Tab-separated table of C-alpha atoms in Angstrom:
chain	number	residue	atom	x	y	z
I	1	MET	CA	0.000	0.000	0.000
I	2	MET	CA	1.271	3.475	-0.848
I	3	SER	CA	2.400	5.408	2.234
I	4	ASN	CA	1.004	8.846	3.156
I	5	LYS	CA	4.429	10.335	2.410
I	6	ASN	CA	4.464	8.913	-1.102
I	7	LEU	CA	0.887	10.002	-1.695
I	8	SER	CA	1.839	13.507	-0.552
I	9	VAL	CA	4.753	13.693	-2.992
I	10	LEU	CA	2.519	12.410	-5.796
I	11	ALA	CA	-0.204	14.984	-5.074
I	12	LEU	CA	2.346	17.815	-4.985
I	13	SER	CA	3.849	16.757	-8.316
I	14	LEU	CA	0.365	16.652	-9.844
I	15	ILE	CA	-0.457	20.156	-8.713
I	16	CYS	CA	2.821	21.606	-9.920
I	17	SER	CA	2.975	19.868	-13.297
I	18	THR	CA	-0.385	20.623	-14.890
I	19	SER	CA	-2.339	23.637	-16.030
I	20	ALA	CA	-5.464	21.882	-17.265
I	21	PHE	CA	-8.844	22.971	-16.035
I	22	ALA	CA	-11.193	20.344	-17.458
I	23	ASN	CA	-12.245	17.102	-15.785
I	24	GLU	CA	-13.559	14.728	-18.466
I	25	PRO	CA	-12.925	10.975	-18.877
I	26	ALA	CA	-9.411	10.464	-20.249
I	27	SER	CA	-8.528	8.211	-23.180
I	28	SER	CA	-4.845	7.693	-22.265
I	29	PHE	CA	-2.462	7.778	-19.318
I	30	ASP	CA	-1.047	11.109	-20.492
I	31	LYS	CA	-4.497	12.690	-20.719
I	32	TRP	CA	-5.378	11.263	-17.310
I	33	PHE	CA	-3.137	14.011	-15.885
I	34	SER	CA	-3.241	16.715	-18.562
I	35	GLU	CA	-7.046	16.795	-18.583
I	36	GLY	CA	-7.337	16.999	-14.815
I	37	SER	CA	-8.963	19.891	-12.979
I	38	PHE	CA	-7.243	22.558	-10.905
I	39	HIS	CA	-8.897	25.104	-8.623
I	40	GLY	CA	-8.513	26.789	-5.275
I	41	ALA	CA	-9.150	29.869	-3.166
I	42	MET	CA	-7.324	32.794	-1.591
I	43	LYS	CA	-8.623	33.724	1.855
I	44	SER	CA	-8.240	36.539	4.366
I	45	TYR	CA	-9.915	36.117	7.777
I	46	TYR	CA	-10.095	38.623	10.644
I	47	PHE	CA	-11.605	37.551	13.997
I	48	VAL	CA	-12.225	39.680	17.113
I	49	GLN	CA	-13.569	38.500	20.475
I	50	THR	CA	-14.406	40.487	23.611
I	51	PHE	CA	-15.094	39.049	27.078
I	52	ASP	CA	-16.945	40.475	30.066
I	53	LYS	CA	-15.004	38.578	32.718
I	54	GLU	CA	-12.842	40.876	34.824
I	55	GLY	CA	-9.175	40.571	33.921
I	56	SER	CA	-9.791	38.970	30.517
I	57	HIS	CA	-8.342	40.452	27.331
I	58	GLN	CA	-9.748	41.133	23.911
I	59	SER	CA	-8.608	38.654	21.253
I	60	GLN	CA	-7.748	39.661	17.670
I	61	ILE	CA	-6.197	37.678	14.833
I	62	TRP	CA	-5.742	38.262	11.104
I	63	ALA	CA	-4.773	35.242	9.016
I	64	ASN	CA	-4.201	34.912	5.277
I	65	GLY	CA	-3.838	31.823	3.122
I	66	GLY	CA	-5.905	29.508	0.998
I	67	ASN	CA	-5.971	26.151	-0.710
I	68	ILE	CA	-4.993	24.498	-4.005
I	69	VAL	CA	-6.909	21.451	-5.244
I	70	PHE	CA	-6.047	19.089	-8.106
I	71	SER	CA	-7.783	15.980	-9.404
I	72	THR	CA	-6.973	13.919	-12.447
I	73	ALA	CA	-9.494	13.091	-15.106
I	74	GLU	CA	-11.126	9.661	-14.893
I	75	LEU	CA	-9.267	6.793	-16.574
I	76	ASN	CA	-10.975	3.394	-16.598
I	77	GLY	CA	-12.836	4.513	-13.481
I	78	PHE	CA	-9.728	5.657	-11.568
I	79	GLU	CA	-9.052	9.178	-10.319
I	80	LEU	CA	-6.375	10.713	-8.078
I	81	GLY	CA	-6.740	13.927	-6.087
I	82	GLY	CA	-4.947	16.149	-3.621
I	83	GLU	CA	-5.256	19.436	-1.745
I	84	PHE	CA	-2.777	21.685	0.018
I	85	GLN	CA	-3.893	24.294	2.538
I	86	GLY	CA	-1.798	27.155	3.894
I	87	SER	CA	-2.275	29.631	6.737
I	88	TYR	CA	-0.048	32.566	7.626
I	89	ILE	CA	-0.624	34.863	10.595
I	90	THR	CA	-0.367	38.512	9.577
I	91	SER	CA	-1.361	40.041	12.907
I	92	ARG	CA	-2.222	38.658	16.326
I	93	ASP	CA	-3.155	40.214	19.674
I	94	ASP	CA	-4.338	37.303	21.779
I	95	PRO	CA	-2.764	37.334	25.265
I	96	ASP	CA	-5.050	34.580	26.584
I	97	GLY	CA	-4.557	32.258	23.599
I	98	LYS	CA	-8.238	32.119	22.669
I	99	THR	CA	-7.434	31.309	19.025
I	100	ALA	CA	-4.664	28.765	19.679
I	101	GLY	CA	-6.845	25.799	18.766
I	102	SER	CA	-8.796	27.368	15.923
I	103	MET	CA	-7.079	30.088	13.844
I	104	ASP	CA	-3.536	30.533	15.157
I	105	ALA	CA	-1.619	28.345	12.700
I	106	ASP	CA	1.406	29.152	10.528
I	107	GLY	CA	2.287	26.686	7.808
I	108	ALA	CA	0.805	24.226	5.319
I	109	VAL	CA	-0.793	20.793	5.370
I	110	LEU	CA	-1.656	18.180	2.751
I	111	SER	CA	-5.342	17.758	3.622
I	112	GLU	CA	-6.377	15.583	0.690
I	113	SER	CA	-4.498	12.761	-1.009
I	114	TYR	CA	-6.850	10.090	-2.282
I	115	LEU	CA	-7.586	7.391	-4.820
I	116	LYS	CA	-11.106	7.222	-6.233
I	117	TYR	CA	-12.579	4.399	-8.314
I	118	THR	CA	-16.036	4.347	-9.915
I	119	LEU	CA	-17.731	1.300	-11.394
I	120	GLY	CA	-21.296	1.879	-12.524
I	121	ASP	CA	-23.314	3.183	-9.588
I	122	THR	CA	-20.633	2.331	-7.013
I	123	THR	CA	-17.747	4.606	-5.963
I	124	PHE	CA	-14.796	3.850	-3.667
I	125	LYS	CA	-12.625	6.636	-2.243
I	126	GLY	CA	-9.665	6.057	0.051
I	127	GLY	CA	-7.037	8.300	1.655
I	128	ARG	CA	-7.074	11.809	3.045
I	129	GLN	CA	-10.303	13.588	2.155
I	130	HIS	CA	-12.958	16.050	3.248
I	131	PHE	CA	-16.231	14.485	4.308
I	132	SER	CA	-19.595	15.538	5.686
I	133	SER	CA	-22.241	13.378	7.384
I	134	PRO	CA	-24.088	13.493	10.723
I	135	PHE	CA	-21.378	11.655	12.723
I	136	VAL	CA	-18.276	12.407	10.616
I	137	ALA	CA	-17.947	15.960	9.337
I	138	ASP	CA	-15.169	18.481	8.817
I	139	SER	CA	-15.559	22.205	9.398
I	140	GLY	CA	-14.393	24.925	7.025
I	141	SER	CA	-15.301	27.884	9.230
I	142	ARG	CA	-11.617	28.648	9.958
I	143	LEU	CA	-8.775	29.221	7.510
I	144	ILE	CA	-7.588	25.608	7.781
I	145	LYS	CA	-10.417	23.227	6.918
I	146	GLU	CA	-10.493	19.931	8.774
I	147	SER	CA	-10.093	16.593	7.011
I	148	PHE	CA	-10.040	12.832	7.627
I	149	GLU	CA	-8.049	9.799	6.643
I	150	MET	CA	-10.726	7.320	5.694
I	151	TYR	CA	-12.038	4.735	3.246
I	152	GLN	CA	-15.606	4.890	1.970
I	153	ILE	CA	-17.850	3.210	-0.580
I	154	ARG	CA	-21.106	4.588	-2.010
I	155	ASN	CA	-23.813	3.032	-4.144
I	156	LYS	CA	-26.708	4.685	-5.989
I	157	SER	CA	-28.287	1.627	-7.624
I	158	LEU	CA	-31.630	2.097	-5.885
I	159	LEU	CA	-33.966	4.816	-7.144
I	160	ASN	CA	-33.500	8.141	-5.308
I	161	THR	CA	-31.306	6.380	-2.735
I	162	GLU	CA	-27.649	6.454	-1.775
I	163	ILE	CA	-26.189	3.839	0.587
I	164	SER	CA	-22.675	4.303	1.942
I	165	ALA	CA	-20.265	2.812	4.449
I	166	GLY	CA	-16.834	3.835	5.642
I	167	TYR	CA	-13.951	3.354	8.022
I	168	VAL	CA	-12.259	6.469	9.502
I	169	THR	CA	-8.822	6.201	11.081
I	170	LYS	CA	-7.534	9.772	11.550
I	171	TYR	CA	-8.840	13.302	12.050
I	172	GLN	CA	-6.988	16.429	10.876
I	173	THR	CA	-7.637	19.410	13.127
I	174	ARG	CA	-7.428	23.144	12.453
I	175	THR	CA	-4.216	23.671	14.434
I	176	ASP	CA	-1.809	21.444	16.338
I	177	LYS	CA	-3.242	22.888	19.567
I	178	SER	CA	-6.862	21.917	18.849
I	179	TYR	CA	-8.627	19.942	21.566
I	180	TYR	CA	-12.312	19.123	21.963
I	181	ARG	CA	-13.574	17.616	25.189
I	182	ASP	CA	-16.439	15.781	23.505
I	183	ASN	CA	-13.904	14.126	21.138
I	184	ASP	CA	-11.332	13.362	23.826
I	185	PHE	CA	-10.826	9.809	22.524
I	186	VAL	CA	-8.896	11.372	19.597
I	187	LYS	CA	-5.113	11.294	20.140
I	188	PHE	CA	-4.700	15.071	19.882
I	189	GLU	CA	-1.238	16.658	19.726
I	190	GLN	CA	0.049	17.359	23.248
I	191	ASN	CA	2.945	19.689	22.346
I	192	GLY	CA	1.637	21.924	19.582
I	193	ILE	CA	3.774	24.837	18.383
I	194	GLY	CA	1.224	26.795	16.339
I	195	ARG	CA	1.161	24.862	13.048
I	196	PRO	CA	-1.813	23.492	11.081
I	197	GLY	CA	-3.148	20.352	12.714
I	198	GLY	CA	-1.868	16.929	11.750
I	199	PHE	CA	-3.824	13.707	11.273
I	200	TYR	CA	-4.523	12.206	14.710
I	201	ASP	CA	-5.713	8.688	15.536
I	202	ILE	CA	-9.399	8.304	16.375
I	203	GLY	CA	-9.264	6.161	19.502
I	204	ASP	CA	-7.222	2.961	19.386
I	205	SER	CA	-9.017	1.376	16.425
I	206	GLY	CA	-10.787	4.150	14.494
I	207	MET	CA	-14.499	4.281	13.728
I	208	TRP	CA	-16.815	2.884	11.084
I	209	PHE	CA	-20.214	3.975	9.836
I	210	THR	CA	-23.007	3.110	7.469
I	211	GLN	CA	-25.519	5.589	6.065
I	212	ILE	CA	-28.593	5.857	3.881
I	213	ASN	CA	-30.101	8.909	2.177
I	214	THR	CA	-33.370	8.427	0.331
I	215	SER	CA	-36.364	10.286	-1.022
I	216	LEU	CA	-39.554	8.319	-0.514
I	217	SER	CA	-41.428	10.826	-2.693
I	218	ASN	CA	-41.076	14.392	-3.913
I	219	GLU	CA	-42.208	15.538	-0.481
I	220	ILE	CA	-40.465	13.128	1.921
I	221	ARG	CA	-36.692	12.834	2.430
I	222	VAL	CA	-35.108	10.469	4.994
I	223	LYS	CA	-31.528	10.240	6.289
I	224	GLY	CA	-30.031	7.732	8.715
I	225	GLN	CA	-26.534	6.913	9.958
I	226	TYR	CA	-25.067	4.356	12.370
I	227	ALA	CA	-21.541	4.894	13.718
I	228	ASP	CA	-19.219	2.985	16.021
I	229	VAL	CA	-16.142	4.628	17.538
I	230	ILE	CA	-14.561	1.300	18.434
I	231	GLY	CA	-14.220	0.868	22.173
I	232	GLU	CA	-15.867	4.236	22.910
I	233	VAL	CA	-19.448	4.729	21.721
I	234	LYS	CA	-22.081	3.402	19.303
I	235	ALA	CA	-24.580	5.908	17.938
I	236	LEU	CA	-27.604	6.221	15.653
I	237	TYR	CA	-28.893	9.326	13.883
I	238	ALA	CA	-32.089	9.689	11.852
I	239	ASP	CA	-34.088	12.557	10.411
I	240	VAL	CA	-37.072	12.979	8.147
I	241	LYS	CA	-38.141	16.109	6.268
I	242	TYR	CA	-41.616	16.601	4.831
I	243	THR	CA	-42.301	19.393	2.338
I	244	LEU	CA	-45.823	20.646	2.968
I	245	PRO	CA	-48.170	20.583	-0.067
I	246	ILE	CA	-49.183	24.228	0.158
I	247	PRO	CA	-48.373	27.265	-2.041
I	248	LEU	CA	-46.021	28.694	0.597
I	249	LYS	CA	-42.675	26.832	0.358
I	250	SER	CA	-42.614	25.240	3.781
I	251	TYR	CA	-41.494	22.076	5.548
I	252	ILE	CA	-41.502	20.268	8.856
I	253	ALA	CA	-38.670	18.009	10.008
I	254	ALA	CA	-37.877	15.721	12.931
I	255	GLN	CA	-34.584	14.217	14.119
I	256	LEU	CA	-33.250	11.730	16.659
I	257	TYR	CA	-29.807	11.090	18.159
I	258	THR	CA	-29.307	8.056	20.389
I	259	ASN	CA	-26.119	6.416	21.645
I	260	SER	CA	-24.619	3.708	23.850
I	261	TRP	CA	-21.327	4.495	25.605
I	262	ASP	CA	-18.927	1.621	26.144
I	263	ASN	CA	-17.940	3.137	29.507
I	264	SER	CA	-20.585	1.922	31.974
I	265	ASP	CA	-20.059	5.071	34.070
I	266	PHE	CA	-21.568	7.190	31.284
I	267	THR	CA	-25.349	7.507	31.146
I	268	ASN	CA	-26.924	6.982	27.727
I	269	ASN	CA	-29.215	9.814	26.657
I	270	ASN	CA	-31.139	10.823	23.514
I	271	LEU	CA	-31.744	14.051	21.621
I	272	PHE	CA	-35.013	14.686	19.791
I	273	GLY	CA	-35.664	17.725	17.606
I	274	VAL	CA	-38.406	19.314	15.513
I	275	LYS	CA	-38.059	22.127	12.978
I	276	PHE	CA	-40.470	24.145	10.855
I	277	GLY	CA	-39.479	26.449	8.014
I	278	ALA	CA	-41.168	28.536	5.352
I	279	ASN	CA	-40.034	30.610	2.373
I	280	HIS	CA	-41.807	33.325	0.419
I	281	ASN	CA	-39.944	35.049	-2.401
I	282	ASP	CA	-36.656	36.177	-0.762
I	283	LEU	CA	-37.854	35.867	2.841
I	284	GLU	CA	-37.206	32.804	5.026
I	285	PHE	CA	-38.509	31.955	8.494
I	286	PHE	CA	-37.660	28.955	10.673
I	287	ALA	CA	-38.169	27.713	14.225
I	288	ALA	CA	-36.692	24.687	15.987
I	289	ILE	CA	-36.720	22.854	19.305
I	290	THR	CA	-34.364	20.147	20.558
I	291	THR	CA	-34.604	18.323	23.869
I	292	VAL	CA	-32.226	15.891	25.561
I	293	SER	CA	-33.199	13.214	28.062
I	294	GLY	CA	-31.441	12.819	31.388
I	295	SER	CA	-30.588	15.006	34.346
I	296	ALA	CA	-28.011	17.591	35.344
I	297	GLY	CA	-24.494	16.201	35.473
I	298	GLU	CA	-25.152	13.124	33.324
I	299	TYR	CA	-23.081	12.491	30.212
I	300	ARG	CA	-23.875	14.346	27.002
I	301	VAL	CA	-25.298	12.854	23.803
I	302	PHE	CA	-22.604	11.888	21.270
I	303	ARG	CA	-22.686	14.375	18.373
I	304	GLY	CA	-19.936	12.903	16.150
I	305	VAL	CA	-16.282	13.473	15.197
I	306	GLY	CA	-15.109	16.763	13.682
I	307	GLN	CA	-16.223	20.331	14.206
I	308	GLY	CA	-18.696	20.019	11.339
I	309	ALA	CA	-20.604	17.238	13.105
I	310	TYR	CA	-23.425	19.418	14.371
I	311	SER	CA	-26.627	18.271	12.684
I	312	GLN	CA	-28.932	19.334	15.502
I	313	PHE	CA	-31.650	21.777	14.442
I	314	THR	CA	-30.486	24.405	16.980
I	315	LYS	CA	-26.903	24.810	15.763
I	316	THR	CA	-25.287	28.261	15.746
I	317	THR	CA	-22.156	29.996	14.422
I	318	LYS	CA	-19.958	30.794	17.438
I	319	THR	CA	-20.601	27.851	19.780
I	320	ALA	CA	-22.048	25.574	17.053
I	321	GLY	CA	-24.878	24.971	19.524
I	322	VAL	CA	-22.826	22.355	21.359
I	323	ALA	CA	-24.792	23.070	24.545
I	324	ALA	CA	-27.819	21.404	22.909
I	325	PHE	CA	-26.220	17.965	23.503
I	326	GLU	CA	-25.916	18.352	27.285
I	327	ALA	CA	-28.095	16.047	29.400
I	328	GLY	CA	-31.480	17.488	30.344
I	329	THR	CA	-31.077	20.541	28.078
I	330	ASP	CA	-33.932	22.062	26.088
I	331	SER	CA	-32.943	24.336	23.205
I	332	TYR	CA	-35.035	26.753	21.169
I	333	GLN	CA	-34.237	28.675	18.005
I	334	LEU	CA	-36.069	31.319	15.974
I	335	GLY	CA	-34.609	32.666	12.768
I	336	VAL	CA	-35.304	34.828	9.763
I	337	GLY	CA	-33.375	35.156	6.532
I	338	TYR	CA	-33.593	37.575	3.626
I	339	ARG	CA	-31.903	37.854	0.227
I	340	PHE	CA	-31.502	41.233	-1.488
I	341	ASN	CA	-29.685	41.074	-4.818
I	342	GLN	CA	-26.232	39.621	-3.983
I	343	LEU	CA	-26.621	40.041	-0.207
I	344	ASP	CA	-27.813	37.175	1.983
I	345	GLY	CA	-28.663	37.856	5.626
I	346	LYS	CA	-29.775	35.631	8.479
I	347	LEU	CA	-30.643	36.430	12.103
I	348	ARG	CA	-31.002	33.681	14.719
I	349	VAL	CA	-31.901	33.771	18.396
I	350	THR	CA	-31.086	30.544	20.225
I	351	SER	CA	-31.702	29.692	23.888
I	352	PHE	CA	-30.149	26.751	25.725
I	353	ASP	CA	-31.957	25.860	28.966
I	354	ASN	CA	-29.490	23.702	30.921
I	355	PRO	CA	-30.582	22.114	34.235
I	356	GLU	CA	-27.211	22.929	35.828
I	357	VAL	CA	-27.098	26.244	37.690
I	358	GLY	CA	-25.361	29.053	35.779
I	359	LYS	CA	-25.144	27.262	32.404
I	360	ASP	CA	-28.145	28.734	30.541
I	361	LEU	CA	-27.182	30.599	27.368
I	362	ASP	CA	-28.905	32.976	24.954
I	363	GLU	CA	-26.972	33.241	21.678
I	364	TRP	CA	-27.755	35.977	19.135
I	365	THR	CA	-26.280	35.411	15.675
I	366	LEU	CA	-26.209	37.649	12.584
I	367	ASN	CA	-24.751	36.243	9.337
I	368	LEU	CA	-24.186	38.378	6.219
I	369	VAL	CA	-22.766	37.144	2.909
I	370	TYR	CA	-22.177	39.253	-0.200
I	371	GLY	CA	-21.175	37.717	-3.528
I	372	PHE	CA	-19.689	40.084	-6.106
I	373	VAL	CA	-20.569	40.087	-9.806
I	374	GLY	CA	-18.935	41.539	-12.890
I	375	ASP	CA	-15.193	42.187	-12.717
I	376	PHE	CA	-15.076	40.883	-9.127
I	377	LYS	CA	-17.064	37.713	-9.633
I	378	ASN	CA	-15.906	34.778	-7.489
I	379	CYS	CA	-15.138	37.216	-4.657
I	380	ILE	CA	-17.162	36.750	-1.480
I	381	ILE	CA	-17.275	38.805	1.708
I	382	SER	CA	-18.972	37.485	4.836
I	383	VAL	CA	-19.502	38.925	8.307
I	384	ASP	CA	-20.673	36.935	11.332
I	385	PHE	CA	-21.528	38.670	14.603
I	386	THR	CA	-22.511	36.839	17.778
I	387	VAL	CA	-23.536	37.955	21.264
I	388	LEU	CA	-23.278	35.337	24.036
I	389	ASP	CA	-25.474	36.083	27.062
I	390	TYR	CA	-24.907	33.477	29.786
I	391	GLU	CA	-26.761	32.978	33.026
I	392	ASN	CA	-23.304	33.338	34.563
I	393	ASN	CA	-22.474	36.875	33.421
I	394	ASP	CA	-18.717	36.300	33.735
I	395	LYS	CA	-18.905	34.164	30.588
I	396	ASP	CA	-20.630	36.811	28.431
I	397	ALA	CA	-18.796	37.604	25.190
I	398	THR	CA	-19.067	38.966	21.658
I	399	ASP	CA	-17.565	37.461	18.513
I	400	LEU	CA	-16.980	39.184	15.153
I	401	ARG	CA	-15.690	37.347	12.079
I	402	ALA	CA	-14.927	39.078	8.771
I	403	LYS	CA	-13.879	36.921	5.808
I	404	PHE	CA	-12.799	37.627	2.234
I	405	THR	CA	-12.547	34.755	-0.241
I	406	TYR	CA	-11.581	34.672	-3.897
I	407	LYS	CA	-12.226	31.358	-5.654
I	408	PHE	CA	-10.469	30.409	-8.853
């Protein structure tokens, strides 16, 4: 089997040796490479955080970088791909190290290096790759996007249905100082120096999953996933979305998380959620509730691996709504969105009612995205602003994120 080092060298040589921008089936080995596709993005991110706690300091960081992606054309069903990401800190004023595990990374990382093979309705993909599902999902909200080392197979033989299965061995974090308490079975770096995160073992034996996505009709869509972090936790996720047959574009959805921890000291709890949404012209409205079984102090519901693994209906921007998974917690969200020409805006108010004293949170989130046209097409500016209002006022904070992206 080809080592990660050899795959990395191969991906780099591919990126540097081609200038093709198409991605059609190739008729020869030479065209397999020359007819590959090449794209990427340049990014500039500026984050500011303020904290109400006495003695705390404001946090500011400005990072620049981007990514370069290459994939060969398809030859007899085979395809190779790779991606490099780079992050360079232009300015930083962060005395308390608030961005150490998220944005504060200088350097580059080979985040994708994979082999893909397609035969009819079945596709295999193995190696380093980005991936998104309820229990395994990377996040691209910071300059360095997360990734996984994994092996997956997908089949679309059944009408309106995709069935997939996979085995995940490693998780690439944003920085080499990233640590997440609800993923503490990952072998995170213990002596990070401020570089992009490496690929870290998921437990002692990795995790596997199987998933189904299907549309039972034009109105009903169902998703389900089972995952097993070997030796740690087994979990099941399911959701169903029903598009209402009325002139107003509207839907109602329900979801369920349930898990069984291998550690007998951990209590097993469930999360259930309901969401309603409606659209009229450029105006969107939505409301959601999630509730978790259990009592104060019991173990949380397993949400998945990766900072993109937040499929609960009450997710947010700053905290991702992680509080919604705590035992005994009820969460509520109201939101409205509006599109005006190239500007998209969304306002959300989310409340997390935790049974533990001092842990309630009201999170106000404003998201703005503007996509340029004309001479500046492919340029995007986004602004995210969050106010965190905790029951314990010492934890109150604000968070501002400004991002510029140019895709090519």
